[in-house]
Amino acid sequence: MTFRVKGGGRPIIATCIANAIEWYDFAVYGALASVLVAVLLPPGQGDGGLTAIFAVFATSFLARPIGALLVGTRADQVGRRRVLAAMILLMAGATAAIGLLPPWSAVGVLAPLCLVILRLVQGFASGGEVTASIAYLLESSPGRRWGYYGGWHTATTALGVAAGLTAAAVVSATLSTADLEHWGWRIPFLVALPLGLAGIYIRLRLDETTAFEQAERSAATIRIAWREHTPAVWTGFVLVSVLAGAFNIWFVFLPSYVVAEDIHALPVALTCAVAGLAAAAVAAPLWGMLSDRVGRRPLLVAGTLLLCLLAVPVYELVVQGSILRLLVADLAIGILLGTLVISAHIAERFPVTVRASGIALTYGLATALIGGTAPVVASLLAQHGFSLGIPLYLLGLSAAGLIAALHAPPAVASADTWTSGTRIG
């Protein structure tokens, strides 16, 4: 069986199922952060333990730009499909290995040290994944529907995170605290292995995109992308920072934070987060479809502006202790993140010859420097008694994103004019 890439829904299925699997792996770590503190760190860590676990979470993002740049360059030189299966194999293997780590009580400092190493492998794989998968998906799509197809990439990212949170919620709700910390936390990590094998099966049956096959190749794709498309790199970096920072603060950090502060139980926090992610998954393709009609900039401006206005009010809903208010806040953020049609916006601004490299310079660096460190920043703010700084940090990111969105081009040439590497019009 071979998945063709000439249009229709098959590119979405072939690319995005594996994308969801990769983000499942990341979400499980964030959802079980409070449990990892108890298992893999020495006892008596308190709030500092949660900060340490999220610091380890951030270390994976140090490897992410390396993966993005190396794999992005490779994808522009030899093709997108060749790197996709390798990335999901690395991600699934590293995640399953986390589920096999011995506790601190058995091996001491080796437990967190091995965790750091495996998170670095995850980061490298995830950085390479996003560069190749976005380029592949959109180049396989009808030229005037890039917003809709790019929305599905965002949607399956949300669905993958939701699946990871759901797995964590199930084990935390069905097991006692003792059983969860003894063996139950391992189950969601180990599930990544069969999921990863399914993703590999799908990706090994992909064809290369026609756009790439027809394009001229260059050995210096990163340098060309930076030198010839600097404005696109900068605006893309800032806009991805908003999406990655908001996403990781809201759906990776906050569920563990409200549990650590005894505001909500873990199953409640994770269930509401899953609902918000489901809202993002539904909203993203719909907003993307609208952007195909009205342009990317109106959606980007509206989304970043609303995040500026609502960052503090929705955070206040989260910490008030009401389950309904927590649910409303998560739904609101999920829907707003769906308006950030960044995949299509960035991919359209780079020709096919350097598209994966351009995505690496924007997604890879922004998710590492801003997205990866956002939970650590939020945790440090809370630890030092300035919890209001959490939404203010999100507000600052959104304000920068609003400025970038206002400076983005009002329209780009239709995507099918980029297949030769030369913008038309």
XYZ file of C-alpha atoms in Angstrom:
425
model
C 0.000 0.000 0.000
C 1.357 3.436 -0.956
C 0.084 6.837 0.109
C 0.053 9.191 -2.882
C 0.494 12.911 -2.492
C -1.355 14.355 -5.450
C -4.096 16.018 -3.381
C -7.136 15.181 -1.301
C -6.981 14.023 2.287
C -4.166 11.482 2.028
C -1.330 13.961 2.704
C -3.127 14.992 5.876
C -3.469 11.394 7.021
C 0.046 10.328 6.089
C 1.796 13.327 7.618
C -0.378 14.327 10.521
C -1.040 10.965 12.160
C 2.677 10.633 12.785
C 2.821 14.284 13.909
C 0.157 13.525 16.520
C 2.157 10.537 17.729
C 5.265 12.671 18.206
C 3.406 15.291 20.256
C 1.783 12.557 22.349
C 5.299 11.724 23.489
C 6.012 15.306 24.575
C 2.675 15.722 26.341
C 3.051 12.649 28.526
C 6.174 14.139 30.060
C 4.524 17.444 30.908
C 1.368 15.806 32.249
C 3.273 13.519 34.603
C 5.824 16.128 35.706
C 4.617 16.095 39.312
C 4.963 12.288 39.411
C 8.435 12.394 37.850
C 9.520 14.688 40.680
C 8.582 12.018 43.213
C 10.161 9.134 41.258
C 13.306 10.442 39.579
C 14.502 13.137 42.003
C 15.622 12.893 45.648
C 12.818 13.274 48.212
C 11.839 16.590 49.768
C 12.262 18.756 46.653
C 9.011 20.733 46.996
C 8.414 23.440 44.382
C 12.069 23.272 43.406
C 11.531 19.726 42.169
C 8.867 20.838 39.705
C 11.188 23.583 38.462
C 13.956 20.999 38.020
C 11.694 18.655 36.041
C 10.626 21.481 33.732
C 14.280 22.488 33.399
C 14.905 18.974 32.097
C 11.903 19.503 29.811
C 13.641 22.608 28.474
C 16.940 20.798 27.824
C 15.299 18.865 25.007
C 14.701 22.169 23.272
C 18.453 22.780 23.245
C 18.726 19.884 20.809
C 15.638 20.924 18.885
C 17.281 23.689 16.785
C 20.176 21.334 16.021
C 17.719 18.757 14.751
C 15.739 21.406 12.902
C 18.749 22.902 11.136
C 20.465 19.615 10.277
C 17.319 17.810 9.212
C 15.898 20.897 7.489
C 19.045 21.216 5.414
C 18.939 17.513 4.630
C 15.268 17.709 3.663
C 16.013 20.526 1.207
C 18.876 18.530 -0.293
C 17.608 14.946 -0.554
C 13.869 15.217 0.028
C 11.276 15.404 2.800
C 10.129 11.781 2.917
C 13.582 10.318 3.632
C 13.882 11.990 7.025
C 10.306 11.607 8.298
C 10.472 7.933 9.306
C 13.840 8.362 11.035
C 12.550 11.207 13.201
C 9.533 9.341 14.522
C 11.703 6.290 15.270
C 14.019 8.427 17.396
C 11.131 10.075 19.223
C 9.221 6.873 20.002
C 12.352 5.011 21.093
C 13.466 7.768 23.455
C 10.000 8.117 24.981
C 9.659 4.381 25.609
C 13.129 4.395 27.190
C 11.970 7.055 29.663
C 9.280 4.600 30.750
C 12.031 2.092 31.598
C 14.135 4.415 33.753
C 14.916 3.165 37.271
C 13.892 5.449 40.176
C 16.182 7.681 42.221
C 15.948 5.231 45.106
C 17.637 2.576 42.946
C 20.310 4.434 40.976
C 20.482 7.931 42.466
C 21.711 10.714 40.210
C 21.815 8.396 37.180
C 18.008 8.581 36.984
C 17.772 12.339 36.175
C 20.976 12.171 34.118
C 19.511 9.493 31.838
C 16.296 11.515 31.663
C 18.241 14.520 30.366
C 19.949 12.427 27.682
C 16.669 10.930 26.480
C 15.016 14.340 26.424
C 17.844 15.615 24.209
C 17.146 12.781 21.775
C 13.454 13.700 21.817
C 14.298 17.328 21.129
C 16.518 16.508 18.162
C 13.802 14.296 16.671
C 11.025 16.818 17.240
C 13.035 19.657 15.690
C 13.694 17.600 12.597
C 10.094 16.412 12.443
C 8.460 19.817 12.240
C 10.718 21.101 9.460
C 10.130 18.159 7.158
C 6.472 17.466 7.994
C 5.182 21.008 7.416
C 7.085 21.318 4.148
C 5.862 17.909 3.009
C 2.239 18.475 3.995
C 1.831 21.863 2.345
C 3.733 20.945 -0.813
C 1.396 17.974 -1.140
C -1.656 20.212 -0.834
C -3.697 22.170 -3.381
C -1.985 25.559 -3.683
C -4.925 27.661 -2.566
C -5.758 25.563 0.500
C -2.530 25.869 2.453
C -4.290 27.495 5.377
C -6.701 24.574 5.688
C -3.966 21.950 5.371
C -1.646 23.836 7.710
C -4.526 24.013 10.169
C -4.601 20.229 10.227
C -0.946 20.190 11.241
C -1.825 22.410 14.203
C -4.922 20.317 14.895
C -3.034 17.034 15.055
C -0.408 18.627 17.270
C -3.237 19.499 19.665
C -4.749 16.025 19.310
C -1.402 14.397 20.022
C -0.964 16.483 23.154
C -4.569 15.731 24.131
C -3.931 12.001 23.720
C -0.870 12.239 25.948
C -2.785 14.165 28.606
C -5.652 11.678 28.380
C -3.303 8.740 28.903
C -1.843 10.481 31.947
C -5.307 11.357 33.250
C -6.485 7.747 32.955
C -3.583 6.276 34.909
C -3.728 9.015 37.540
C -7.483 8.587 37.999
C -7.526 4.783 38.133
C -4.439 4.116 40.258
C -3.570 5.003 43.813
C -0.754 7.482 44.357
C 1.527 4.660 45.493
C 0.833 2.513 42.417
C 1.106 5.512 40.106
C 4.543 6.396 41.449
C 5.677 2.763 41.621
C 4.776 1.539 38.118
C 1.680 3.236 36.654
C 3.496 6.340 35.372
C 5.504 4.121 33.011
C 2.500 2.952 30.955
C 1.871 6.146 28.909
C 5.578 6.361 28.029
C 5.769 2.724 26.918
C 2.651 3.112 24.756
C 4.737 5.429 22.552
C 6.622 2.476 21.067
C 3.725 0.754 19.240
C 2.377 4.168 18.257
C 5.758 5.043 16.795
C 5.900 1.782 14.834
C 2.513 2.639 13.327
C 3.843 6.050 12.318
C 6.923 4.516 10.710
C 4.737 2.128 8.699
C 2.769 5.080 7.337
C 5.761 7.256 6.514
C 7.781 4.562 4.751
C 4.988 4.482 2.162
C 5.078 8.148 1.251
C 6.076 9.470 -2.171
C 8.220 12.577 -2.544
C 6.410 15.815 -3.349
C 6.248 16.921 -6.961
C 7.333 20.441 -5.977
C 10.581 19.160 -4.492
C 11.295 16.799 -7.365
C 11.010 19.671 -9.855
C 13.075 22.189 -7.856
C 16.767 22.959 -8.223
C 18.947 21.886 -5.282
C 21.498 23.864 -3.311
C 24.015 22.782 -0.668
C 23.782 26.036 1.332
C 20.060 26.179 2.074
C 20.326 27.617 5.607
C 22.603 30.469 4.497
C 20.380 31.251 1.496
C 17.214 31.236 3.619
C 18.778 33.650 6.121
C 20.409 35.971 3.587
C 17.571 36.222 1.073
C 14.544 35.921 3.377
C 15.607 37.667 6.599
C 12.262 39.484 7.221
C 10.391 36.192 6.873
C 12.755 34.549 9.353
C 12.300 37.291 11.977
C 8.518 37.611 11.744
C 8.179 33.841 11.642
C 10.374 33.464 14.737
C 8.283 35.919 16.748
C 4.947 34.423 15.676
C 6.070 30.874 16.435
C 7.261 32.131 19.825
C 3.703 33.189 20.643
C 2.248 29.832 19.637
C 4.957 27.721 21.294
C 5.125 29.831 24.453
C 1.359 29.983 24.951
C 0.962 26.306 24.147
C 3.614 25.135 26.598
C 2.589 27.498 29.385
C -1.065 26.629 29.127
C -1.156 22.955 28.296
C 2.196 21.699 29.619
C 2.963 23.852 32.681
C -0.419 24.898 34.078
C -1.930 21.403 34.599
C 1.005 20.426 36.804
C 1.065 23.855 38.484
C -2.570 23.800 39.603
C -1.980 20.304 41.002
C 1.179 21.352 42.849
C -0.692 24.338 44.332
C -3.648 22.132 45.397
C -6.023 24.175 43.220
C -7.277 21.155 41.258
C -6.726 17.404 41.252
C -4.573 16.001 38.443
C -7.448 14.208 36.621
C -9.506 17.439 36.647
C -6.623 19.591 35.393
C -5.780 17.148 32.618
C -9.404 16.638 31.545
C -9.989 20.375 31.163
C -6.716 20.730 29.267
C -7.787 17.943 26.910
C -11.047 19.792 26.262
C -9.088 22.948 25.398
C -6.834 21.005 23.049
C -9.845 19.423 21.383
C -11.225 22.927 20.817
C -7.917 23.932 19.220
C -8.009 20.836 17.005
C -11.497 21.713 15.751
C -10.788 25.422 15.380
C -7.429 25.288 13.583
C -8.606 23.830 10.222
C -11.662 26.125 10.257
C -9.552 29.227 10.923
C -7.101 27.987 8.301
C -9.915 27.659 5.770
C -10.976 31.225 6.546
C -7.393 32.429 6.062
C -7.413 30.918 2.569
C -10.189 33.386 1.770
C -9.211 36.532 3.675
C -5.450 36.108 4.049
C -3.191 35.090 6.928
C -2.555 38.532 8.419
C -6.123 39.276 9.628
C -6.190 35.980 11.542
C -2.710 36.491 12.996
C -3.534 40.039 14.084
C -6.853 39.016 15.629
C -5.384 36.032 17.473
C -2.389 37.852 18.962
C -4.539 40.857 19.908
C -7.076 38.691 21.734
C -4.287 36.855 23.551
C -2.979 40.236 24.726
C -6.408 41.198 26.040
C -7.319 37.860 27.619
C -4.027 36.506 29.011
C -4.531 37.868 32.537
C -8.343 37.390 32.799
C -8.273 33.748 31.707
C -5.371 33.007 34.046
C -7.428 34.396 36.908
C -10.194 31.950 35.954
C -7.710 29.063 36.213
C -6.528 29.837 39.754
C -9.951 30.539 41.284
C -10.536 26.849 42.002
C -13.726 26.443 39.967
C -13.724 23.503 37.552
C -16.152 25.284 35.240
C -13.942 28.378 35.076
C -10.880 26.241 34.422
C -12.748 24.559 31.564
C -13.852 27.905 30.096
C -10.280 29.232 30.265
C -8.822 26.165 28.551
C -11.465 26.261 25.817
C -10.857 29.964 25.189
C -7.093 29.546 24.860
C -7.496 26.491 22.632
C -9.777 28.340 20.219
C -7.483 31.378 20.185
C -4.385 29.319 19.426
C -6.252 27.888 16.446
C -6.333 31.366 14.880
C -2.535 31.438 14.595
C -2.251 30.097 11.039
C 1.521 30.042 11.295
C 2.327 26.876 9.324
C 0.847 28.246 6.106
C 2.155 31.761 6.739
C 5.758 30.618 7.177
C 5.778 28.000 4.418
C 4.401 30.503 1.910
C 7.196 32.944 2.613
C 9.989 30.543 1.579
C 10.454 28.976 -1.868
C 10.610 25.197 -2.097
C 14.412 25.183 -2.467
C 14.884 26.515 1.091
C 11.457 25.894 2.600
C 12.475 23.275 5.167
C 15.494 25.390 6.094
C 13.288 28.455 6.544
C 10.940 26.475 8.763
C 13.974 25.308 10.746
C 15.146 28.882 11.325
C 11.717 29.925 12.572
C 10.053 26.909 14.187
C 13.272 25.273 15.308
C 14.799 28.293 17.026
C 11.593 29.792 18.420
C 10.347 26.553 19.950
C 13.758 26.029 21.554
C 14.470 29.503 22.884
C 10.905 30.513 23.795
C 8.648 27.464 23.765
C 11.054 25.165 25.574
C 11.952 27.650 28.291
C 8.394 28.947 28.860
C 7.466 26.299 31.489
C 10.739 26.956 33.327
C 10.154 30.712 33.308
C 6.598 30.202 34.546
C 7.746 27.806 37.255
C 10.458 30.213 38.469
C 7.962 33.078 38.594
C 5.576 30.990 40.686
C 8.360 29.666 42.919
C 9.446 33.219 43.767
C 5.950 34.365 44.639
C 5.133 36.233 41.439
C 2.503 33.971 39.925
C 0.884 36.936 38.160
C 4.060 37.072 36.093
C 2.915 33.910 34.308
C 0.078 35.578 32.350
C 2.113 38.787 32.030
C 4.851 36.796 30.299
C 2.246 35.392 27.925
C 0.933 38.916 27.362
C 4.450 40.094 26.480
C 4.898 37.314 23.932
C 1.495 38.099 22.423
C 2.309 41.818 22.163
C 5.505 41.013 20.267
C 3.505 38.657 18.055
C 0.948 41.381 17.355
C 3.708 43.720 16.168
C 5.112 40.975 13.930
C 1.643 40.191 12.533
C 1.049 43.855 11.717
C 4.348 43.927 9.806
C 3.653 40.695 7.938
C 2.783 41.056 4.238
C -0.962 41.435 3.683
C -0.928 38.675 1.101
C 1.462 36.328 -0.633
C 1.453 34.776 -4.044
C -0.616 31.614 -4.215
C 1.324 28.622 -2.954
C 1.475 26.891 -6.338
C 3.669 29.729 -7.689
C 6.465 28.727 -5.308
C 7.093 25.239 -6.672
C 9.904 26.398 -8.947
C 11.562 28.372 -6.163
C 10.670 31.722 -7.770
C 7.938 33.910 -6.443
C 5.541 35.147 -9.115
C 3.442 38.254 -8.960
